[in-house]
Short mmCIF file of N, CA and C in Angstrom, two decimals:
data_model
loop_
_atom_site.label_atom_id
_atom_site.label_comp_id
_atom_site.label_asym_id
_atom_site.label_seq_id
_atom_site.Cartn_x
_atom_site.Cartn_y
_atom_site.Cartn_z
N UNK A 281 -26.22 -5.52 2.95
CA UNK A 281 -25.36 -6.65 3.33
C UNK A 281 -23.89 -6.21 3.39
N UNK A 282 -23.46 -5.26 2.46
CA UNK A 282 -22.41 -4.85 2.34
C UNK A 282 -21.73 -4.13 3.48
N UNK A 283 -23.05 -3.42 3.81
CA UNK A 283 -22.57 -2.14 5.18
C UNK A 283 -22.36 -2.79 5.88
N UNK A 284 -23.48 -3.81 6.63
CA UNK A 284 -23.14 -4.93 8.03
C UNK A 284 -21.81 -5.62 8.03
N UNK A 285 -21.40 -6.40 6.52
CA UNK A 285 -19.96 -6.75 6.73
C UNK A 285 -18.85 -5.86 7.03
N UNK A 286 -18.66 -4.84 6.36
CA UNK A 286 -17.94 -3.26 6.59
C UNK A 286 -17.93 -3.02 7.97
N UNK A 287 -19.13 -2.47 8.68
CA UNK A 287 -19.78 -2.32 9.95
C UNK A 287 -18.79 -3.65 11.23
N UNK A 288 -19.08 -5.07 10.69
CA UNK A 288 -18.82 -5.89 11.28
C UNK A 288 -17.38 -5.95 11.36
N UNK A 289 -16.84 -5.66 10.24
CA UNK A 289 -15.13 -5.91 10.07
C UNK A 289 -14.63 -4.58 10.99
N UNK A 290 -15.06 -3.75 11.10
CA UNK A 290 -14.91 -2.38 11.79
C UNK A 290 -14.90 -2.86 13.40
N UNK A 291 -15.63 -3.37 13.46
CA UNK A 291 -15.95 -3.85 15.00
C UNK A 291 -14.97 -4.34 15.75
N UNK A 292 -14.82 -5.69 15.05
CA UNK A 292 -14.02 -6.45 15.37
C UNK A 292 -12.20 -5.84 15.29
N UNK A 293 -12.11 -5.15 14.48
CA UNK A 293 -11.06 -4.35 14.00
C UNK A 293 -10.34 -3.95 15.51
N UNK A 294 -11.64 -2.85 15.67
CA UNK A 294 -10.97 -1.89 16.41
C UNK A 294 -11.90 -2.20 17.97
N UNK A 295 -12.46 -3.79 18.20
CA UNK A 295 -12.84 -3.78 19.37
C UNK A 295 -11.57 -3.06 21.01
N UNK A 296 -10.59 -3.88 21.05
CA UNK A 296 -9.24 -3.19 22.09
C UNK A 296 -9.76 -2.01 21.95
N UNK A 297 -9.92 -0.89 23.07
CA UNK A 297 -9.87 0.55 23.28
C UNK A 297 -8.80 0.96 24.06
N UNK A 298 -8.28 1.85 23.88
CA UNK A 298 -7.51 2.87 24.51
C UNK A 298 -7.88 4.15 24.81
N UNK A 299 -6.70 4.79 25.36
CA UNK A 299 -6.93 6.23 25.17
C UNK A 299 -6.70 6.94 24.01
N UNK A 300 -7.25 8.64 24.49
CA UNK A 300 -7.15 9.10 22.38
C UNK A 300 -8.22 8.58 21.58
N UNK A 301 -9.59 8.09 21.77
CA UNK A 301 -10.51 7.47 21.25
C UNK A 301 -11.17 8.41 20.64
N UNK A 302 -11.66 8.04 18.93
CA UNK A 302 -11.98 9.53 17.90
C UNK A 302 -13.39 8.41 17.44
N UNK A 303 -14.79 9.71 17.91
CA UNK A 303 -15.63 8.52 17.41
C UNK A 303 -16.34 8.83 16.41
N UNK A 304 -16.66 7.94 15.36
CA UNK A 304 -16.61 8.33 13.87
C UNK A 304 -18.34 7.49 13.63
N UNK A 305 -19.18 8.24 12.86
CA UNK A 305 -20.02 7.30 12.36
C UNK A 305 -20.14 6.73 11.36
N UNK A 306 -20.85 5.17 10.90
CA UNK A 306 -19.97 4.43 10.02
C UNK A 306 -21.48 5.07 9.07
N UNK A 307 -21.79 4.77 7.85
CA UNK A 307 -23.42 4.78 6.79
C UNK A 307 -24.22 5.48 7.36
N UNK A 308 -23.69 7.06 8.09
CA UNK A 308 -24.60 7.67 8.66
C UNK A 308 -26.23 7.85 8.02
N UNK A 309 -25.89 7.54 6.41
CA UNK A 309 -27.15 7.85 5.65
C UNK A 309 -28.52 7.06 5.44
N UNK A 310 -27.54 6.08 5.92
CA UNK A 310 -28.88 5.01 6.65
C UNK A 310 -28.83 4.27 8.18
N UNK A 311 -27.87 4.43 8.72
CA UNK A 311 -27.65 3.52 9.31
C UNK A 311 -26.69 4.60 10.45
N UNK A 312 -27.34 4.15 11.90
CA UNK A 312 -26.70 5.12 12.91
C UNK A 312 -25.56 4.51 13.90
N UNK A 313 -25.25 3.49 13.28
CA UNK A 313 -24.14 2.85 14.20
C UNK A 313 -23.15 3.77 13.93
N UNK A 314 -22.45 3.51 15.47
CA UNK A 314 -21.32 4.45 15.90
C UNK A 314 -20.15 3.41 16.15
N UNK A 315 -18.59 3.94 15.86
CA UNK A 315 -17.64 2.82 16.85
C UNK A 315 -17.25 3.92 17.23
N UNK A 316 -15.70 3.51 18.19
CA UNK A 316 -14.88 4.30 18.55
C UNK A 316 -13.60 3.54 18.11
N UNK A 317 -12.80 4.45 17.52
CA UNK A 317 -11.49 4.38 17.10
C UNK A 317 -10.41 4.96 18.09
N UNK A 318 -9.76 4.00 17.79
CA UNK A 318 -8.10 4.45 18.69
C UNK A 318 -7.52 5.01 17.86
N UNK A 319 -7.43 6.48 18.09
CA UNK A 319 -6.24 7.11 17.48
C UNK A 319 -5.01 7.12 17.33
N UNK A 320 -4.82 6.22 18.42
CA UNK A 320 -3.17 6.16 18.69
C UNK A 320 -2.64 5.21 17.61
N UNK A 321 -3.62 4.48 17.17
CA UNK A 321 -3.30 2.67 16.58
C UNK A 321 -3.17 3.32 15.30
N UNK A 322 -4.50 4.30 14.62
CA UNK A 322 -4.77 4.18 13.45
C UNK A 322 -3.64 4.84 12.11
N UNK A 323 -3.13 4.44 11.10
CA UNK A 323 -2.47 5.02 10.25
C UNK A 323 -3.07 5.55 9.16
N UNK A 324 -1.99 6.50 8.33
CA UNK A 324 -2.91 7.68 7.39
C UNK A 324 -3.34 6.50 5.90
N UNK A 325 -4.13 6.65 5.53
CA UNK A 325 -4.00 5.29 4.43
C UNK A 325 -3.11 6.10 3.59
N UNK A 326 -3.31 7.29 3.17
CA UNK A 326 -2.48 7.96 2.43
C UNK A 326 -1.62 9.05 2.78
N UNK A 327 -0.12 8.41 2.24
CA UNK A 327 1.00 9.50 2.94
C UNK A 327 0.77 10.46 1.87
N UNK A 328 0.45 11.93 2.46
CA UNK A 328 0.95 13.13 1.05
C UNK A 328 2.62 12.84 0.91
N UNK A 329 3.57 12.45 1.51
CA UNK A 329 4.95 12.84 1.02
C UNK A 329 5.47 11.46 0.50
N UNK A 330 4.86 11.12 0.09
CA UNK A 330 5.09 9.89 -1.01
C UNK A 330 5.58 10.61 -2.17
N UNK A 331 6.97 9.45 -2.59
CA UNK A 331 7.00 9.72 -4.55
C UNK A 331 5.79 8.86 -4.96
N UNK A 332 6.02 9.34 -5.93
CA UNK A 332 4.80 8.72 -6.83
C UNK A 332 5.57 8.12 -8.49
N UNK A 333 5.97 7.00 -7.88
CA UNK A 333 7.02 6.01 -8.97
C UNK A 333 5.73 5.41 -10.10
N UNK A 334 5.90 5.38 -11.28
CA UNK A 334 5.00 4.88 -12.59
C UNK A 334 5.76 3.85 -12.88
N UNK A 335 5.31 3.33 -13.85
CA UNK A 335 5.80 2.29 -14.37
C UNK A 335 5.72 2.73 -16.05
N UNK A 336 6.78 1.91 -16.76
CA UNK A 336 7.63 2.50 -18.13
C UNK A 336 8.24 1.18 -18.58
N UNK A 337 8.59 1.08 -20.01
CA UNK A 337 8.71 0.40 -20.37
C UNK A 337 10.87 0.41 -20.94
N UNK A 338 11.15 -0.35 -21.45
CA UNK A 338 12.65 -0.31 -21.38
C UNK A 338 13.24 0.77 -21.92
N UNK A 339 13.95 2.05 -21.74
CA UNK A 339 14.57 2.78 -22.38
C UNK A 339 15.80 2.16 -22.89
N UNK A 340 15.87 2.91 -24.56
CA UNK A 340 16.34 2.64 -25.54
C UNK A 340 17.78 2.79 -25.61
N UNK A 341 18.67 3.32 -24.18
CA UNK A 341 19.75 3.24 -23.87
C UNK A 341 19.86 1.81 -23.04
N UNK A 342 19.29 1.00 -22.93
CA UNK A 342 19.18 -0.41 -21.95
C UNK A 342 19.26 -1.51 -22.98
N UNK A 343 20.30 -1.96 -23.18
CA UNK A 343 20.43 -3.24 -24.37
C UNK A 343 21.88 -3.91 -23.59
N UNK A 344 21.48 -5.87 -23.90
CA UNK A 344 22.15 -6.03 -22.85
C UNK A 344 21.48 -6.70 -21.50
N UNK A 345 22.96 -6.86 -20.52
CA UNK A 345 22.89 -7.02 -19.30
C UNK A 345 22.47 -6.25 -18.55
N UNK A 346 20.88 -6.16 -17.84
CA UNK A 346 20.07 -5.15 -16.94
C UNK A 346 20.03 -5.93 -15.93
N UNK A 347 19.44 -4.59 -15.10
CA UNK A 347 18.15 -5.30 -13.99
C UNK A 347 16.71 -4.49 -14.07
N UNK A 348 16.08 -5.17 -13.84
CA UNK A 348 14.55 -4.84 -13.77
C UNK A 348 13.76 -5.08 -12.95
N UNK A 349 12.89 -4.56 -12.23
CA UNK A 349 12.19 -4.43 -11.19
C UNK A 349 10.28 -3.74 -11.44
N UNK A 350 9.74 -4.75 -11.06
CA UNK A 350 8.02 -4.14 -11.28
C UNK A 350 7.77 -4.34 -9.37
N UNK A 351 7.04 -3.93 -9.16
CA UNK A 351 5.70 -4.05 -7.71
C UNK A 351 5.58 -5.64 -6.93
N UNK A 352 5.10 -6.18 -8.60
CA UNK A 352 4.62 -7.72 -8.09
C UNK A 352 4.86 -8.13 -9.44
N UNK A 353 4.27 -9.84 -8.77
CA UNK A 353 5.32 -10.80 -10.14
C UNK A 353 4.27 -10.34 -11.38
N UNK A 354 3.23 -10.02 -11.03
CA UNK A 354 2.28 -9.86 -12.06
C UNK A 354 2.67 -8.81 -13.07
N UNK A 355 3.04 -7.79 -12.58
CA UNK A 355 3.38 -6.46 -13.10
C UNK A 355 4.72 -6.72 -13.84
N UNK A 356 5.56 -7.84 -13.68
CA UNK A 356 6.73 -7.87 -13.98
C UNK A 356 6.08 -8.61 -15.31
N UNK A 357 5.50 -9.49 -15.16
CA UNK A 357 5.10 -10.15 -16.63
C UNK A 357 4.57 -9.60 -17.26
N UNK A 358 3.92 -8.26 -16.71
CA UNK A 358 3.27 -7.53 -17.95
C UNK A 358 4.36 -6.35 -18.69
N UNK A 359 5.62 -6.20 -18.03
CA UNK A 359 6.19 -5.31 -17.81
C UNK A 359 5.92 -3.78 -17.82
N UNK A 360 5.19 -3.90 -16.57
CA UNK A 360 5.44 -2.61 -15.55
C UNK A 360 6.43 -2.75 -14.87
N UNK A 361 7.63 -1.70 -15.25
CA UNK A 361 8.39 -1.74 -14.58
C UNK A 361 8.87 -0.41 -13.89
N UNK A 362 9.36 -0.19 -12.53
CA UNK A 362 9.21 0.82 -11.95
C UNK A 362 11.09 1.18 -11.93
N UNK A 363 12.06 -0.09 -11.77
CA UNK A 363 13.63 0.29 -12.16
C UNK A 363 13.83 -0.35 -13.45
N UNK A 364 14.66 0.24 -14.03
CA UNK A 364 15.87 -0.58 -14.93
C UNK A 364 16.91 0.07 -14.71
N UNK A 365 18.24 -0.85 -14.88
CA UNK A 365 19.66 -0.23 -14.80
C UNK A 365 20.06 -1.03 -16.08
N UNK A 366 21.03 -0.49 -15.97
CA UNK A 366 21.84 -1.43 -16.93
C UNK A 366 23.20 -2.19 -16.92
N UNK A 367 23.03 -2.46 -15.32
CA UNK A 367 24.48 -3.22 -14.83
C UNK A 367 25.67 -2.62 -14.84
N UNK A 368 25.04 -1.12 -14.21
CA UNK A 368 26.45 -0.56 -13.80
C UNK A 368 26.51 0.94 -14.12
N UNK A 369 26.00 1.33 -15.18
CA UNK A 369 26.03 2.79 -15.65
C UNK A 369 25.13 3.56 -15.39
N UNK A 370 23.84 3.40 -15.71
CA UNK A 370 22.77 4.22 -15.17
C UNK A 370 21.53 3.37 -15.23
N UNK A 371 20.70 4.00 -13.83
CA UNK A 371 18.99 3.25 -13.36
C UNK A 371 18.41 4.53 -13.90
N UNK A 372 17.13 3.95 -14.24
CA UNK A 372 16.13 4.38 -14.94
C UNK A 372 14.80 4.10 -13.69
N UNK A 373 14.14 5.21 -13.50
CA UNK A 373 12.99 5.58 -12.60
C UNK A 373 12.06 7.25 -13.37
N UNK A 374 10.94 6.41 -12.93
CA UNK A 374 9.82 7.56 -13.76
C UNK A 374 9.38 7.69 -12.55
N UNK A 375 9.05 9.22 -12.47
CA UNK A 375 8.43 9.84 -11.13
C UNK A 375 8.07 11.35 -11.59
N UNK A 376 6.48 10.87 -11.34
CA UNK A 376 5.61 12.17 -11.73
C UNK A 376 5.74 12.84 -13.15
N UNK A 377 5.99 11.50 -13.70
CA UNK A 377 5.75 11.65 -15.26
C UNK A 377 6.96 12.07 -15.81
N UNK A 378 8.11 12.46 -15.15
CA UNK A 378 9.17 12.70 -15.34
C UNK A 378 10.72 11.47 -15.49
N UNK A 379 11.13 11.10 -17.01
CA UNK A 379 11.82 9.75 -16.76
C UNK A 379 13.31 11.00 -16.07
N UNK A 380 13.77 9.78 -14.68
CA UNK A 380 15.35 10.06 -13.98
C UNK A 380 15.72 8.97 -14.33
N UNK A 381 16.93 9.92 -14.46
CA UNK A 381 18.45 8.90 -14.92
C UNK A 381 19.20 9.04 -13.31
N UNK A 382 19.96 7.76 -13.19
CA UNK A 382 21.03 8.25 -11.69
C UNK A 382 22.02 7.48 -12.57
N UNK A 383 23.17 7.84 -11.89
CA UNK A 383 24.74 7.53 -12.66
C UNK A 383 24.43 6.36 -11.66
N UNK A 384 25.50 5.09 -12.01
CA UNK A 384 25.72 4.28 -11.14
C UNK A 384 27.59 4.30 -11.24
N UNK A 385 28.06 3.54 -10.33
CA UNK A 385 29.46 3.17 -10.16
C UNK A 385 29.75 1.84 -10.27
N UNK A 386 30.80 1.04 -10.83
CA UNK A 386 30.73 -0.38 -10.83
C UNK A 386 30.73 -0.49 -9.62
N UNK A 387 30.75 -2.06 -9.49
CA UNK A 387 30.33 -2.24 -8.30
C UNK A 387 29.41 -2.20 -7.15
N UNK A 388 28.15 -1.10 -8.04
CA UNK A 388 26.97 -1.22 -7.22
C UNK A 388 26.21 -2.39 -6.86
N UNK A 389 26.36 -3.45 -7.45
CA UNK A 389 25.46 -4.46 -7.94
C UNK A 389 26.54 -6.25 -7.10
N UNK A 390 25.89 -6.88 -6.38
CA UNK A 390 26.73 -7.35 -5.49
C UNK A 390 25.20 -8.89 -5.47
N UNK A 391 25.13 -9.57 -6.72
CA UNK A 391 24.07 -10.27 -6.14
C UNK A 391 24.07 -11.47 -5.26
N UNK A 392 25.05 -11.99 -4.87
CA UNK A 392 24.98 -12.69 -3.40
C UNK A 392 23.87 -11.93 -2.10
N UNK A 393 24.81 -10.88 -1.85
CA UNK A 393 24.06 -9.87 -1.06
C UNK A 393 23.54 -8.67 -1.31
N UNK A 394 22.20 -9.39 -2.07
CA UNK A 394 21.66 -7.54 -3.32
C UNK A 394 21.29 -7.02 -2.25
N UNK A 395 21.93 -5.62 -2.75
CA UNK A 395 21.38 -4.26 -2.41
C UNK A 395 22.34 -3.64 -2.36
N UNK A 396 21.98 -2.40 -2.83
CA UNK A 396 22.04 -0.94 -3.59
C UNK A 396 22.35 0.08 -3.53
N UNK A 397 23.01 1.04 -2.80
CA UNK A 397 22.33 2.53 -2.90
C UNK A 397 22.53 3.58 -4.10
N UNK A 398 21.93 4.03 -4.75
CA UNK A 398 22.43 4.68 -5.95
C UNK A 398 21.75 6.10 -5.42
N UNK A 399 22.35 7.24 -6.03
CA UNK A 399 22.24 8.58 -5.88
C UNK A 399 22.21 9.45 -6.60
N UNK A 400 21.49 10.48 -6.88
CA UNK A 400 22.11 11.84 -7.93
C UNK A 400 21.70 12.99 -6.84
N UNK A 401 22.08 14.08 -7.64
CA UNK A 401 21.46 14.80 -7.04
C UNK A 401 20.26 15.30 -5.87
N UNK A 402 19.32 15.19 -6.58
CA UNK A 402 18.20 15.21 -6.14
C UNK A 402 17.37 13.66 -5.38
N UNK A 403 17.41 12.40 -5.99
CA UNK A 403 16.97 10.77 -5.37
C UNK A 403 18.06 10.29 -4.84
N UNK A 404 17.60 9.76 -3.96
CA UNK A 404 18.51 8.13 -3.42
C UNK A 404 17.63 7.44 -3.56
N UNK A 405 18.03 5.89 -3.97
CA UNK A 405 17.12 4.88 -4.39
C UNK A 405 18.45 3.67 -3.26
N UNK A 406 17.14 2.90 -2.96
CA UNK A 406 17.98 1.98 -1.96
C UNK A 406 17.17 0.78 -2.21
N UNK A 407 17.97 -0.41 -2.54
CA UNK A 407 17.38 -1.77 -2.99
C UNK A 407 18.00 -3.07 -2.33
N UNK A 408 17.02 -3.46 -1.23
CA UNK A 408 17.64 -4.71 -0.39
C UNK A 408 16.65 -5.62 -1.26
N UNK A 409 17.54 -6.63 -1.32
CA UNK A 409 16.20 -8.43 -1.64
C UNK A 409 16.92 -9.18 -1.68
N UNK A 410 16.65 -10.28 -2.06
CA UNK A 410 17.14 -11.69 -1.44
C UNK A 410 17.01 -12.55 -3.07
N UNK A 411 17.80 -13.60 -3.83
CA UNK A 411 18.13 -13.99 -4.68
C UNK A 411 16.67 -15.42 -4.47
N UNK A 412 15.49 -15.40 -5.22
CA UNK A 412 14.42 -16.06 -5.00
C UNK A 412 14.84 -17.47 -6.14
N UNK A 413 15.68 -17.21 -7.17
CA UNK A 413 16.09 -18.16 -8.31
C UNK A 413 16.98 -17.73 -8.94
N UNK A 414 17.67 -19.05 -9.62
CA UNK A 414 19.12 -18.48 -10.25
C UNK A 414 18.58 -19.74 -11.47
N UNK A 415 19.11 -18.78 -12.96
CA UNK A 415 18.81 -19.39 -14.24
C UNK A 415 20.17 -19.59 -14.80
N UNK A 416 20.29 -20.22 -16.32
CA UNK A 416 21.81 -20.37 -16.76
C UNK A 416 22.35 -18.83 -16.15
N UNK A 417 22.21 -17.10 -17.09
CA UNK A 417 22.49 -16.16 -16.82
C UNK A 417 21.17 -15.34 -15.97
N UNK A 418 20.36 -15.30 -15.33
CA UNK A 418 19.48 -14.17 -14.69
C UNK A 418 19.36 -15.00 -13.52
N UNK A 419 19.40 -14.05 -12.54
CA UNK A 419 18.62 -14.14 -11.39
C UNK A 419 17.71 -13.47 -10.94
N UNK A 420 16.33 -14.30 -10.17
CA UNK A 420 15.58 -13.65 -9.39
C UNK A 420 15.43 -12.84 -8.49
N UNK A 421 14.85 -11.77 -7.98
CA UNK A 421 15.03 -11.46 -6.78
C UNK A 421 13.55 -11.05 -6.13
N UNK A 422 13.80 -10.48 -4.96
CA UNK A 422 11.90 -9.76 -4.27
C UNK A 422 12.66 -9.18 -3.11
N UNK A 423 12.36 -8.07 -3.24
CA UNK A 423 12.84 -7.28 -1.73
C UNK A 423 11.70 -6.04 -1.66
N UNK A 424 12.37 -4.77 -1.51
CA UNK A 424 11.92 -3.64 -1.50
C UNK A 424 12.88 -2.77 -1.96
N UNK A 425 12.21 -1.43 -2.04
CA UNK A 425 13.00 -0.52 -2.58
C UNK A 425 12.56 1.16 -2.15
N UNK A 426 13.09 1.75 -1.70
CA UNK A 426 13.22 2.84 -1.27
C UNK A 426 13.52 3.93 -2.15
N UNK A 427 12.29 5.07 -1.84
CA UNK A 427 13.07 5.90 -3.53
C UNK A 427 12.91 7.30 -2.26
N UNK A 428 13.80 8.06 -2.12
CA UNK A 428 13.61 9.49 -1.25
C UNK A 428 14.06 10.91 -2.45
N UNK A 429 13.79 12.20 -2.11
CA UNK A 429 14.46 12.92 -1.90
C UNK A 429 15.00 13.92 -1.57
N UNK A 430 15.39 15.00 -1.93
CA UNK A 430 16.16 15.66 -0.69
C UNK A 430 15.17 16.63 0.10
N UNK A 431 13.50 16.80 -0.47
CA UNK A 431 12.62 17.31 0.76
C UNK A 431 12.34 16.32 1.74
N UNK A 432 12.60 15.11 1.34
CA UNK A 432 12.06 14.12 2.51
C UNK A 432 11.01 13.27 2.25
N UNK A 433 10.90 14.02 1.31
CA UNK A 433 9.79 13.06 0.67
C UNK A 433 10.06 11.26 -0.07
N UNK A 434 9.35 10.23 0.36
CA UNK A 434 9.87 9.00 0.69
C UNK A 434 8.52 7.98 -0.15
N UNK A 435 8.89 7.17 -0.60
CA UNK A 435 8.01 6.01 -1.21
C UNK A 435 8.98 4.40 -1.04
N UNK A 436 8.49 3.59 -0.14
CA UNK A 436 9.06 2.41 0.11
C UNK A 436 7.88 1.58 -0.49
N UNK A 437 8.44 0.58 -1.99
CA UNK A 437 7.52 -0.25 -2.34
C UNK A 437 8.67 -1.55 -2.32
N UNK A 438 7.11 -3.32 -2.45
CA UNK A 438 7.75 -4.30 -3.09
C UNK A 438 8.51 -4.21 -4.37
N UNK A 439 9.57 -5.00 -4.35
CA UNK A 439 9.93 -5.25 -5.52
C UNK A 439 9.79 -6.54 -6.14
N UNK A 440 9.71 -7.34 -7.57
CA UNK A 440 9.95 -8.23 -8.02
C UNK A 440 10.77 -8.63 -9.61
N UNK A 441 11.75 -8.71 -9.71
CA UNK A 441 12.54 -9.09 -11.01
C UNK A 441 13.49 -9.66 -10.82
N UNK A 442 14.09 -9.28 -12.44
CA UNK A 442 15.52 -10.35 -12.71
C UNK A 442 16.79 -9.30 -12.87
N UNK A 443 18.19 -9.80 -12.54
CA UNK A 443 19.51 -9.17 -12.96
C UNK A 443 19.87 -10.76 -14.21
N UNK A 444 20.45 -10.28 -15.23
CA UNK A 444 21.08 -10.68 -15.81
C UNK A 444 21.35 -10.57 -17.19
N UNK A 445 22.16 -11.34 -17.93
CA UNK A 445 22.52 -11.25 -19.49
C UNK A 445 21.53 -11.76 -20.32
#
């Protein structure tokens, strides 16, 4: 039942043909249905030149007025969190098991019109979103966030958290 829905969602998927057509068989081990895929359409599910951002819990230099950032709202309540800053001095990002520090400059932080670019050496981290709620001191936000670096290597995820005191 499983394959036919798979099979079926496949179908319908990629009924439109083009040129560049790569034809793939679906449960060859039971089952001899064939489609044809458009190559032109299809994307890699997995980029190799992705960072690979973790999630961490508050470093012990972060007391105070932060910001914080998880994936989704879920992850934020559990706190997985993938940024923290600390409103001005330095963001906190774990990547490949490795915690980075980036200096910040005042003035990075602009929440009317959030977003970001912070830098060191080696990352740029770039953070657009949009103010979703405002509390006595914290605000909401949800955008995205961009983490690169200098091979080119690139990871653009959701974001969801709060800036405030």
């Amino acid at each position: 039942m499983k394959k036919a829905m798979i099979v079926t969602s496949l179908l319908m998927l990629f009924s439109c043909q083009k040129e560049g057509k790569i034809s793939e068989s679906v449960g060859a081990d039971t089952d001899s249905t064939s489609i044809e895929i458009d190559s032109t359409n299809v994307q890699a599910v997995g980029n190799f030149n992705q960072i690979n951002l973790e999630t961490f819990k508050f470093p012990a230099e972060v007391s105070g007025c932060s910001c914080y950032f998880a994936k989704t709202k879920e992850d934020f309540e559990n706190e997985k969190y993938i940024y923290i800053d600390d409103y001005g001095n330095t963001a906190f990002l774990k990547i490949d098991g490795k915690d980075v520090k980036i200096p910040m400059k005042e003035g990075d932080f602009d929440p009317e019109n959030f977003g970001k670019v912070i830098k060191n050496d080696d990352i740029t981290v770039t953070i657009q979103g949009k103010k979703i709620k405002e509390l006595e001191e914290v605000m909401m936000f949800e955008g995205t966030m961009t983490v690169e670096n200098k091979k080119g290597e690139k990871t653009v995820t959701p974001i969801y958290g709060e800036c405030g005191c």
